[in-house]
Short mmCIF file of C-alpha atoms and ligand atoms in Angstrom, two decimals:
data_model
loop_
_atom_site.label_atom_id
_atom_site.label_comp_id
_atom_site.label_asym_id
_atom_site.label_seq_id
_atom_site.Cartn_x
_atom_site.Cartn_y
_atom_site.Cartn_z
CA MET D 1 6.81 -78.21 -14.81
CA ASN D 2 5.56 -81.66 -13.79
CA PRO D 3 4.23 -81.88 -10.21
CA GLN D 4 6.47 -83.88 -7.83
CA PRO D 5 5.27 -87.47 -7.43
CA GLN D 6 3.75 -87.94 -3.97
CA ASN D 7 3.61 -90.92 -1.71
CA PHE D 8 -0.20 -91.03 -1.52
CA ARG D 9 -1.81 -93.41 0.95
CA ALA D 10 -5.41 -94.18 1.91
CA PRO D 11 -6.57 -91.44 4.34
CA VAL D 12 -6.23 -92.07 8.09
CA GLY D 13 -8.99 -94.35 9.34
CA THR D 14 -9.74 -95.80 5.89
CA HIS D 15 -8.40 -98.90 4.17
CA ASP D 16 -8.23 -100.55 0.79
CA VAL D 17 -9.82 -103.95 0.41
CA ILE D 18 -7.90 -105.98 -2.15
CA GLY D 19 -7.29 -109.67 -2.76
CA PRO D 20 -7.13 -112.08 -1.05
CA ASP D 21 -9.23 -110.26 1.63
CA SER D 22 -11.69 -108.95 -0.94
CA ALA D 23 -12.85 -112.55 -1.55
CA GLN D 24 -13.98 -112.63 2.10
CA TRP D 25 -15.98 -109.45 1.54
CA GLU D 26 -17.54 -110.86 -1.60
CA ASN D 27 -18.52 -114.03 0.23
CA LEU D 28 -19.99 -112.16 3.18
CA ILE D 29 -22.01 -109.76 1.03
CA ALA D 30 -23.27 -112.58 -1.20
CA LEU D 31 -24.36 -114.55 1.85
CA PHE D 32 -26.14 -111.51 3.25
CA ALA D 33 -27.87 -110.81 -0.09
CA GLU D 34 -29.04 -114.40 -0.27
CA THR D 35 -30.27 -114.28 3.34
CA ALA D 36 -32.07 -111.00 2.69
CA TYR D 37 -33.89 -112.40 -0.34
CA ARG D 38 -34.88 -115.44 1.68
CA TYR D 39 -36.51 -113.10 4.21
CA GLY D 40 -38.34 -111.11 1.51
CA PHE D 41 -36.08 -108.03 1.27
CA GLU D 42 -35.23 -106.12 -1.89
CA LEU D 43 -32.04 -104.15 -2.48
CA ALA D 44 -32.09 -100.36 -1.94
CA ILE D 45 -29.29 -98.10 -3.10
CA SER D 46 -29.35 -94.42 -2.23
CA PRO D 47 -26.80 -91.60 -2.48
CA LEU D 48 -23.75 -91.59 -0.24
CA PHE D 49 -24.48 -87.96 0.56
CA GLU D 50 -27.70 -86.21 1.52
CA ASP D 51 -28.89 -82.81 2.62
CA VAL D 52 -27.36 -82.54 6.09
CA GLY D 53 -30.90 -82.09 7.46
CA VAL D 54 -31.73 -85.74 6.70
CA PHE D 55 -29.15 -86.81 9.27
CA ASN D 56 -29.62 -83.96 11.72
CA ARG D 57 -33.35 -84.65 11.94
CA GLY D 58 -32.94 -88.39 11.72
CA ILE D 59 -30.14 -89.27 14.09
CA GLY D 60 -30.60 -86.07 16.15
CA GLU D 61 -28.56 -82.91 15.81
CA ASN D 62 -27.28 -83.25 19.38
CA SER D 63 -26.13 -86.82 18.92
CA GLU D 64 -22.40 -87.39 19.12
CA VAL D 65 -22.27 -88.58 15.51
CA ALA D 66 -23.98 -85.39 14.23
CA THR D 67 -22.02 -82.94 16.37
CA LYS D 68 -18.54 -84.46 16.26
CA GLU D 69 -18.26 -87.07 13.57
CA MET D 70 -20.23 -86.15 10.47
CA TYR D 71 -18.41 -85.17 7.27
CA VAL D 72 -20.32 -82.03 6.31
CA PHE D 73 -19.46 -79.99 3.24
CA GLU D 74 -20.84 -77.37 0.93
CA ASP D 75 -21.09 -78.27 -2.75
CA ARG D 76 -20.42 -75.87 -5.61
CA GLY D 77 -24.11 -74.93 -5.63
CA GLY D 78 -24.00 -73.80 -1.99
CA ARG D 79 -25.97 -76.81 -0.64
CA THR D 80 -24.93 -78.17 2.75
CA LEU D 81 -24.51 -81.90 2.37
CA ALA D 82 -23.15 -84.68 4.56
CA LEU D 83 -21.61 -88.06 3.81
CA ARG D 84 -23.86 -90.70 5.30
CA PRO D 85 -22.71 -91.66 8.80
CA GLU D 86 -25.16 -94.61 8.74
CA GLY D 87 -27.74 -96.17 6.43
CA THR D 88 -31.14 -95.81 8.09
CA ALA D 89 -31.88 -92.09 7.64
CA SER D 90 -31.20 -92.24 3.88
CA VAL D 91 -33.32 -95.36 3.40
CA VAL D 92 -36.20 -93.74 5.27
CA ARG D 93 -35.76 -90.52 3.25
CA ALA D 94 -36.00 -92.66 0.09
CA PHE D 95 -39.13 -94.34 1.49
CA VAL D 96 -40.77 -90.97 2.15
CA GLN D 97 -39.81 -89.74 -1.32
CA HIS D 98 -41.00 -92.79 -3.31
CA GLN D 99 -43.82 -94.08 -1.11
CA PRO D 100 -43.47 -97.76 -2.02
CA THR D 101 -46.19 -100.19 -0.96
CA THR D 102 -45.88 -101.21 2.67
CA PRO D 103 -44.62 -103.20 4.34
CA TRP D 104 -41.48 -102.18 2.50
CA LYS D 105 -38.51 -104.42 3.21
CA ALA D 106 -35.17 -103.12 1.96
CA TRP D 107 -31.61 -104.40 2.44
CA TYR D 108 -28.42 -102.51 1.75
CA VAL D 109 -24.65 -102.62 1.74
CA THR D 110 -22.99 -99.25 2.14
CA PRO D 111 -19.92 -97.39 3.31
CA ALA D 112 -20.56 -95.11 6.29
CA PHE D 113 -18.40 -92.15 7.28
CA ARG D 114 -17.67 -91.00 10.81
CA TYR D 115 -14.79 -88.83 11.93
CA GLU D 116 -13.85 -91.11 14.82
CA ARG D 117 -10.55 -91.77 16.54
CA PRO D 118 -9.33 -94.71 14.44
CA GLN D 119 -8.29 -97.94 16.13
CA ALA D 120 -8.69 -101.67 15.50
CA GLY D 121 -12.33 -102.21 14.56
CA ARG D 122 -13.12 -98.49 14.39
CA TYR D 123 -12.66 -96.58 11.15
CA ARG D 124 -13.56 -93.27 9.53
CA GLN D 125 -15.02 -95.16 6.60
CA HIS D 126 -16.57 -98.44 7.62
CA HIS D 127 -19.04 -100.61 5.75
CA GLN D 128 -22.43 -101.86 6.82
CA ILE D 129 -24.87 -104.46 5.67
CA GLY D 130 -28.36 -103.87 6.96
CA VAL D 131 -32.11 -104.07 6.53
CA GLU D 132 -35.04 -101.75 7.18
CA VAL D 133 -38.75 -102.59 7.29
CA LEU D 134 -41.26 -99.74 7.01
CA GLY D 135 -45.00 -99.75 7.46
CA THR D 136 -45.77 -102.04 10.38
CA ASP D 137 -45.32 -102.09 14.13
CA ASP D 138 -46.19 -105.76 14.41
CA PRO D 139 -43.82 -107.27 17.03
CA ALA D 140 -43.41 -110.19 14.59
CA VAL D 141 -41.25 -107.88 12.45
CA ASP D 142 -39.00 -107.05 15.39
CA VAL D 143 -38.57 -110.78 15.87
CA GLU D 144 -37.98 -111.35 12.15
CA VAL D 145 -35.19 -108.79 11.75
CA ILE D 146 -33.44 -109.83 14.97
CA THR D 147 -33.68 -113.50 14.04
CA MET D 148 -32.43 -112.78 10.53
CA ALA D 149 -29.24 -111.22 11.92
CA TRP D 150 -28.86 -114.03 14.45
CA ARG D 151 -29.14 -116.77 11.80
CA PHE D 152 -26.87 -114.82 9.45
CA PHE D 153 -24.09 -114.76 12.06
CA ALA D 154 -24.43 -118.54 12.44
CA ALA D 155 -24.31 -119.02 8.66
CA LEU D 156 -21.11 -116.95 8.65
CA GLY D 157 -19.66 -119.49 11.02
CA LEU D 158 -19.65 -117.28 14.13
CA THR D 159 -20.28 -119.03 17.42
CA ARG D 160 -19.63 -116.55 20.22
CA TYR D 161 -22.08 -113.68 19.89
CA ARG D 162 -24.80 -112.32 22.15
CA LEU D 163 -27.97 -110.29 21.73
CA LEU D 164 -28.53 -107.40 24.15
CA ILE D 165 -32.00 -105.93 24.07
CA ASN D 166 -34.01 -103.11 25.63
CA SER D 167 -37.19 -101.16 25.05
CA MET D 168 -36.91 -97.37 24.73
CA GLY D 169 -40.69 -96.92 25.00
CA HIS D 170 -42.42 -94.46 22.71
CA ASP D 171 -42.41 -90.66 22.75
CA GLU D 172 -44.74 -90.22 25.70
CA CYS D 173 -43.56 -92.84 28.12
CA ARG D 174 -39.95 -92.13 27.29
CA GLY D 175 -40.57 -88.40 27.76
CA ALA D 176 -41.89 -89.04 31.25
CA TYR D 177 -38.94 -91.34 31.98
CA VAL D 178 -36.39 -88.79 30.75
CA LYS D 179 -37.90 -86.22 33.11
CA LEU D 180 -37.54 -88.66 35.98
CA LEU D 181 -33.96 -89.46 34.99
CA ARG D 182 -33.12 -85.77 34.63
CA ASP D 183 -34.35 -85.07 38.17
CA PHE D 184 -32.35 -88.01 39.44
CA LEU D 185 -29.16 -86.99 37.62
CA GLY D 186 -29.62 -83.37 38.75
CA ALA D 187 -29.37 -84.54 42.35
CA HIS D 188 -26.12 -86.43 41.56
CA ALA D 189 -24.56 -84.19 38.90
CA SER D 190 -21.30 -83.63 40.76
CA GLU D 191 -20.71 -87.41 41.02
CA LEU D 192 -20.88 -88.00 37.25
CA CYS D 193 -17.80 -88.42 35.02
CA GLU D 194 -16.05 -85.22 34.01
CA ASP D 195 -17.66 -85.06 30.55
CA HIS D 196 -21.17 -85.73 31.74
CA GLN D 197 -20.96 -83.25 34.61
CA LYS D 198 -21.09 -80.63 31.87
CA VAL D 199 -23.60 -82.13 29.42
CA TRP D 200 -25.84 -84.54 31.31
CA SER D 201 -28.94 -82.36 31.07
CA GLU D 202 -28.83 -82.01 27.25
CA ASN D 203 -29.50 -85.70 26.75
CA PRO D 204 -29.73 -87.57 30.05
CA LEU D 205 -30.16 -90.92 28.26
CA ARG D 206 -26.53 -90.74 27.09
CA VAL D 207 -25.39 -90.97 30.73
CA LEU D 208 -26.92 -94.46 30.91
CA ASP D 209 -24.70 -95.50 28.03
CA CYS D 210 -21.51 -94.00 29.54
CA LYS D 211 -18.84 -96.62 30.23
CA LYS D 212 -17.00 -94.55 32.91
CA PRO D 213 -17.25 -96.01 36.45
CA ALA D 214 -18.52 -92.72 37.94
CA CYS D 215 -21.58 -92.63 35.64
CA ILE D 216 -22.18 -96.36 36.06
CA ASP D 217 -22.11 -95.98 39.87
CA VAL D 218 -24.58 -93.09 39.85
CA THR D 219 -27.04 -94.61 37.39
CA THR D 220 -26.98 -98.05 39.01
CA GLY D 221 -29.20 -96.73 41.78
CA GLY D 222 -31.38 -94.70 39.43
CA PRO D 223 -34.57 -95.28 37.44
CA MET D 224 -34.26 -97.68 34.47
CA LEU D 225 -36.26 -97.46 31.25
CA PRO D 226 -37.94 -100.90 31.17
CA ASP D 227 -39.58 -100.17 34.55
CA HIS D 228 -41.16 -96.98 33.24
CA ILE D 229 -42.53 -97.79 29.77
CA CYS D 230 -46.31 -97.72 29.26
CA ASP D 231 -48.54 -100.80 29.09
CA ASP D 232 -48.66 -100.81 25.25
CA CYS D 233 -44.88 -100.68 24.97
CA ARG D 234 -44.56 -103.34 27.65
CA THR D 235 -46.99 -105.64 25.81
CA HIS D 236 -45.07 -105.10 22.57
CA PHE D 237 -41.75 -105.84 24.27
CA SER D 238 -43.08 -108.97 26.01
CA ALA D 239 -44.35 -110.29 22.67
CA VAL D 240 -40.91 -109.74 21.11
CA LEU D 241 -39.08 -111.41 24.00
CA GLY D 242 -41.56 -114.31 24.06
CA SER D 243 -41.15 -115.09 20.34
CA LEU D 244 -37.37 -114.77 20.45
CA HIS D 245 -37.36 -117.26 23.29
CA ASP D 246 -39.61 -119.64 21.33
CA LEU D 247 -37.23 -119.45 18.36
CA GLY D 248 -34.22 -120.19 20.53
CA VAL D 249 -32.71 -116.72 20.08
CA GLU D 250 -31.19 -115.92 23.45
CA ALA D 251 -31.74 -112.29 24.43
CA THR D 252 -30.18 -110.56 27.44
CA LEU D 253 -32.08 -107.57 28.78
CA ASN D 254 -29.79 -104.55 29.08
CA PRO D 255 -31.69 -101.58 30.55
CA ARG D 256 -28.72 -99.30 29.78
CA LEU D 257 -28.88 -99.95 26.06
CA VAL D 258 -30.10 -96.63 24.62
CA ARG D 259 -27.98 -96.53 21.41
CA GLY D 260 -26.41 -93.44 19.93
CA PHE D 261 -29.15 -92.05 17.68
CA ASP D 262 -32.28 -90.14 18.67
CA TYR D 263 -34.64 -91.93 16.29
CA TYR D 264 -35.02 -95.12 18.33
CA THR D 265 -38.34 -96.08 19.91
CA ARG D 266 -39.44 -99.30 21.60
CA THR D 267 -37.27 -102.36 20.74
CA THR D 268 -33.54 -101.57 20.56
CA PHE D 269 -30.81 -104.15 20.36
CA GLU D 270 -27.15 -104.78 19.83
CA PHE D 271 -25.14 -107.88 18.91
CA VAL D 272 -21.76 -108.23 20.59
CA ALA D 273 -18.98 -110.66 19.70
CA ASP D 274 -16.92 -112.10 22.53
CA ALA D 275 -13.90 -112.60 20.26
CA LEU D 276 -13.52 -108.82 19.82
CA ASP D 277 -12.00 -106.28 22.18
CA GLY D 278 -14.63 -104.94 24.61
CA ALA D 279 -14.70 -101.32 23.42
CA GLN D 280 -15.30 -102.31 19.79
CA ASN D 281 -17.24 -105.53 20.19
CA ALA D 282 -20.60 -104.50 18.68
CA ILE D 283 -20.95 -106.36 15.40
CA GLY D 284 -24.42 -104.98 14.78
CA GLY D 285 -27.18 -102.90 16.23
CA GLY D 286 -30.63 -101.67 15.45
CA GLY D 287 -34.14 -101.08 16.61
CA ARG D 288 -37.49 -99.47 15.97
CA TYR D 289 -37.86 -95.90 14.80
CA ASP D 290 -41.61 -95.34 14.71
CA LYS D 291 -41.36 -91.52 14.33
CA LEU D 292 -38.53 -91.24 11.83
CA ALA D 293 -40.60 -91.19 8.61
CA GLU D 294 -42.69 -88.37 10.08
CA GLN D 295 -39.57 -86.47 11.17
CA LEU D 296 -38.37 -86.66 7.58
CA GLY D 297 -41.63 -85.21 6.25
CA GLY D 298 -43.58 -88.43 5.57
CA LYS D 299 -46.82 -89.88 6.88
CA PRO D 300 -46.60 -91.55 10.28
CA THR D 301 -45.00 -94.92 9.47
CA SER D 302 -43.41 -97.38 11.86
CA GLY D 303 -40.02 -98.82 11.03
CA ILE D 304 -37.34 -101.16 12.31
CA GLY D 305 -33.99 -102.40 11.08
CA PHE D 306 -30.39 -103.23 11.88
CA GLY D 307 -26.92 -102.49 10.55
CA CYS D 308 -23.83 -104.68 10.96
CA GLY D 309 -20.21 -103.66 10.45
CA ILE D 310 -18.59 -105.76 7.72
CA GLU D 311 -15.07 -105.14 9.07
CA ARG D 312 -16.05 -106.24 12.56
CA LEU D 313 -17.88 -109.33 11.29
CA LEU D 314 -14.77 -110.37 9.35
CA LEU D 315 -12.49 -109.61 12.31
CA THR D 316 -14.74 -111.82 14.44
CA ARG D 317 -14.73 -114.57 11.81
CA ALA D 318 -10.93 -114.46 11.63
CA ALA D 319 -10.59 -114.50 15.44
CA GLU D 320 -12.88 -117.51 15.71
CA SER D 321 -11.64 -119.63 12.82
CA ASP D 322 -8.56 -120.24 10.64
CA ARG D 323 -10.67 -121.29 7.68
CA PRO D 324 -11.45 -118.54 5.19
CA LEU D 325 -15.07 -118.06 4.18
CA GLU D 326 -15.56 -120.12 1.05
CA LEU D 327 -19.19 -119.88 0.16
CA LEU D 328 -18.70 -118.77 -3.43
CA ASN D 329 -16.53 -120.60 -5.90
CA ARG D 330 -13.86 -118.07 -6.73
CA THR D 331 -11.25 -120.38 -8.25
CA LEU D 332 -10.28 -120.34 -11.91
CA ASP D 333 -11.29 -123.32 -14.02
CA CYS D 334 -8.46 -123.02 -16.48
CA PHE D 335 -5.40 -121.04 -17.48
CA VAL D 336 -4.48 -120.77 -21.15
CA VAL D 337 -0.76 -121.10 -21.90
CA ASP D 338 -0.21 -119.79 -25.40
CA THR D 339 3.23 -120.15 -27.00
CA THR D 340 2.09 -119.95 -30.62
CA GLY D 341 3.46 -116.43 -30.92
CA VAL D 342 0.33 -115.34 -32.81
CA ASP D 343 -1.95 -114.73 -29.82
CA SER D 344 -4.21 -117.75 -30.15
CA ALA D 345 -5.31 -117.26 -26.53
CA THR D 346 -7.62 -114.30 -27.16
CA VAL D 347 -10.12 -116.28 -29.27
CA LEU D 348 -9.87 -119.40 -27.13
CA LEU D 349 -10.48 -117.44 -23.91
CA ASP D 350 -13.48 -115.72 -25.43
CA GLU D 351 -15.01 -119.11 -26.25
CA LEU D 352 -14.29 -120.52 -22.79
CA ARG D 353 -15.59 -117.50 -20.90
CA SER D 354 -18.70 -117.20 -23.08
CA ALA D 355 -19.46 -120.81 -22.15
CA GLY D 356 -19.32 -119.89 -18.43
CA ILE D 357 -15.83 -121.28 -17.77
CA ALA D 358 -13.63 -119.09 -15.55
CA ALA D 359 -10.39 -118.70 -17.45
CA ASP D 360 -7.31 -116.49 -17.45
CA ARG D 361 -3.96 -116.15 -19.24
CA ALA D 362 -0.54 -114.56 -19.14
CA TYR D 363 0.29 -111.56 -21.32
CA ASP D 364 3.37 -110.16 -23.06
CA ASN D 365 4.42 -113.32 -24.97
CA ARG D 366 6.18 -114.78 -21.98
CA SER D 367 8.15 -118.06 -22.12
CA MET D 368 6.44 -121.42 -21.61
CA LYS D 369 8.15 -121.78 -18.22
CA SER D 370 6.99 -118.40 -17.03
CA GLN D 371 3.42 -118.99 -18.24
CA MET D 372 3.31 -122.39 -16.51
CA LYS D 373 4.44 -120.71 -13.30
CA ALA D 374 1.64 -118.17 -13.68
CA ALA D 375 -0.82 -121.03 -14.31
CA ASP D 376 0.26 -122.74 -11.09
CA ARG D 377 0.04 -119.49 -9.13
CA SER D 378 -3.43 -118.76 -10.47
CA GLY D 379 -4.94 -121.73 -8.64
CA ALA D 380 -6.62 -122.90 -11.88
CA ARG D 381 -7.68 -126.52 -12.13
CA PHE D 382 -6.49 -127.04 -15.72
CA ALA D 383 -3.85 -125.54 -17.99
CA VAL D 384 -4.81 -125.42 -21.65
CA LEU D 385 -1.58 -125.51 -23.65
CA LEU D 386 -1.53 -124.13 -27.13
CA GLY D 387 1.88 -124.10 -28.89
CA PRO D 388 3.02 -124.20 -32.55
CA GLN D 389 2.65 -128.00 -32.67
CA GLU D 390 -0.90 -127.98 -31.31
CA LEU D 391 -1.78 -125.11 -33.60
CA ALA D 392 -0.60 -127.06 -36.66
CA ALA D 393 -2.46 -130.20 -35.56
CA GLY D 394 -5.70 -128.33 -34.71
CA GLU D 395 -5.46 -129.50 -31.08
CA VAL D 396 -4.83 -128.34 -27.54
CA THR D 397 -3.18 -130.09 -24.62
CA ILE D 398 -5.11 -130.07 -21.36
CA ARG D 399 -3.16 -130.63 -18.16
CA ASP D 400 -4.75 -131.25 -14.77
CA LEU D 401 -2.73 -128.98 -12.47
CA ARG D 402 -3.92 -130.76 -9.32
CA SER D 403 -2.83 -134.23 -10.43
CA GLU D 404 0.36 -135.70 -8.96
CA ASP D 405 0.66 -138.23 -11.77
CA PHE D 406 2.17 -136.40 -14.73
CA ALA D 407 1.46 -139.18 -17.26
CA GLN D 408 -2.19 -139.33 -16.30
CA SER D 409 -2.60 -135.60 -16.03
CA GLN D 410 -2.35 -134.76 -19.69
CA GLN D 411 -4.62 -135.29 -22.67
CA THR D 412 -5.14 -133.75 -26.07
CA ALA D 413 -8.43 -132.55 -27.43
CA PRO D 414 -9.45 -131.21 -30.85
CA ARG D 415 -9.28 -127.41 -30.81
CA ASN D 416 -12.96 -127.27 -31.76
CA ASP D 417 -13.98 -129.39 -28.78
CA VAL D 418 -12.09 -127.54 -26.05
CA VAL D 419 -15.17 -126.07 -24.40
CA THR D 420 -17.01 -129.41 -24.26
CA THR D 421 -13.94 -131.29 -23.08
CA ILE D 422 -13.18 -128.80 -20.29
CA SER D 423 -16.84 -128.67 -19.26
CA ASN D 424 -16.93 -132.46 -19.00
CA LEU D 425 -13.69 -132.57 -17.04
CA LEU D 426 -14.99 -129.94 -14.61
CA THR D 427 -18.04 -132.01 -13.75
CA LYS D 428 -15.93 -135.09 -12.93
P1 HAM C 501 -24.62 -98.34 14.62
O1 HAM C 501 -24.67 -99.15 15.88
O2 HAM C 501 -24.11 -96.97 14.73
O3 HAM C 501 -26.07 -98.36 14.04
O4 HAM C 501 -23.73 -99.10 13.56
C1 HAM C 501 -24.02 -100.42 13.17
C2 HAM C 501 -22.75 -101.26 13.21
O5 HAM C 501 -21.76 -100.68 12.35
C3 HAM C 501 -22.06 -101.34 14.56
O6 HAM C 501 -22.64 -102.32 15.37
C4 HAM C 501 -20.65 -101.70 14.16
O7 HAM C 501 -20.56 -103.08 13.89
C5 HAM C 501 -20.47 -100.95 12.85
N1 HAM C 501 -19.76 -99.66 13.06
C6 HAM C 501 -20.28 -98.49 13.49
N2 HAM C 501 -19.33 -97.54 13.53
C7 HAM C 501 -18.19 -98.12 13.11
C8 HAM C 501 -16.85 -97.65 12.90
N3 HAM C 501 -16.50 -96.39 13.11
N4 HAM C 501 -15.92 -98.53 12.44
C9 HAM C 501 -16.26 -99.82 12.21
N5 HAM C 501 -17.50 -100.31 12.36
C10 HAM C 501 -18.45 -99.48 12.81
C11 HAM C 501 -26.43 -97.80 12.85
O8 HAM C 501 -25.65 -97.31 12.07
C12 HAM C 501 -27.91 -97.89 12.59
N6 HAM C 501 -28.18 -97.29 11.28
C13 HAM C 501 -28.39 -99.33 12.64
C14 HAM C 501 -29.85 -99.43 12.38
C15 HAM C 501 -30.44 -99.84 11.25
N7 HAM C 501 -30.80 -99.08 13.21
C16 HAM C 501 -31.98 -99.26 12.63
N8 HAM C 501 -31.78 -99.71 11.42
#
């Protein structure tokens, strides 16, 4: 018995990207790739799933993403794996495994999976573009990655975005700060929001990040990280802030910015877009993670990077401008209309495409009228008409589909010269 057909849909919190939207994605990714190469980054591709330990050790097994949102599964060999909830831990695992020469500068584009409550701008599968630099703690790198994202947003045509920045200190000074914060929160535990009354002591830093008024009220009077980092971390942070200022990258200090993963040290930052709804307005985030390589079994190696949500960047772009992103030429050069009845289009298209001309056709021996309609719909610049008459004369008719003047819009060309004729017309 045949199974009943089902009305399958993309799973909750996921979405298909198809035309015309996919052209926006293509443009955005191409622009990011070009930007990344300009800044000296090479592409890194690693598996979408890893041993769950990579993420538990990397982002922290008590982090919200690890405890509540990760897609964890056992494969047929009994290994416990997880779909990547973000890009950094895998890239650093790859760095530890392959030990490339440092500084290693990698960029990536990847889906990321988090079992979140879906809403506009928040998905269970989202997509990130990002970079990671491993092997140096020079503040110039902090400045470089932040500036790269900043300039990329401008190149995308965004105008209303802000950089929020903080320093998380390093292990020791943060450890001392967390103790201080824990003592402070302990004295005010009953005033915290309902959730944090129960869990504040597991990771007191999370309380700083809490958006509920009760937690904000309590922490407003409490100790803040930037006032408690050590001299080295302070010097590093001042150098970063100074250079950003010199480059005209406006940074706003946000002492509550602690980010959701445990790997962060020193510089941490987030980019927010004013065109997006407040709860989901982070278009990117990142920071240093000077202990992560070691936590994943490598030699001590400093690192820093950022990740940006493609969906949120495109939502921001759409909210700010009616013009689609048109950085790549994605229009057809010509459309072959073949009414010879003997499929003359196949050979002609092969010649055109091999010569670098973007060309398409209709199928199924459709009528001239129907093929001309398809040619118009395709957005192609020229129609190349090939009927029985042209076939007999060894010619084609080339029609400029953008011309208003029908008489002027048409010309014939010898069949053997089609590629040269179209190429010449395209450069006019
Ligand atoms: P993240 O802040 O968790 O950082 O994510 C980076 C960006 O991905 C966010 O700013 C947001 O634009 C987008 N994003 C995150 N979750 C979702 C979601 N559920 N739906 C839609 N978009 C989302 C990281 O993932 C770090 N790996 C960034 C990093 C790189 N840090 C150092 N290097």
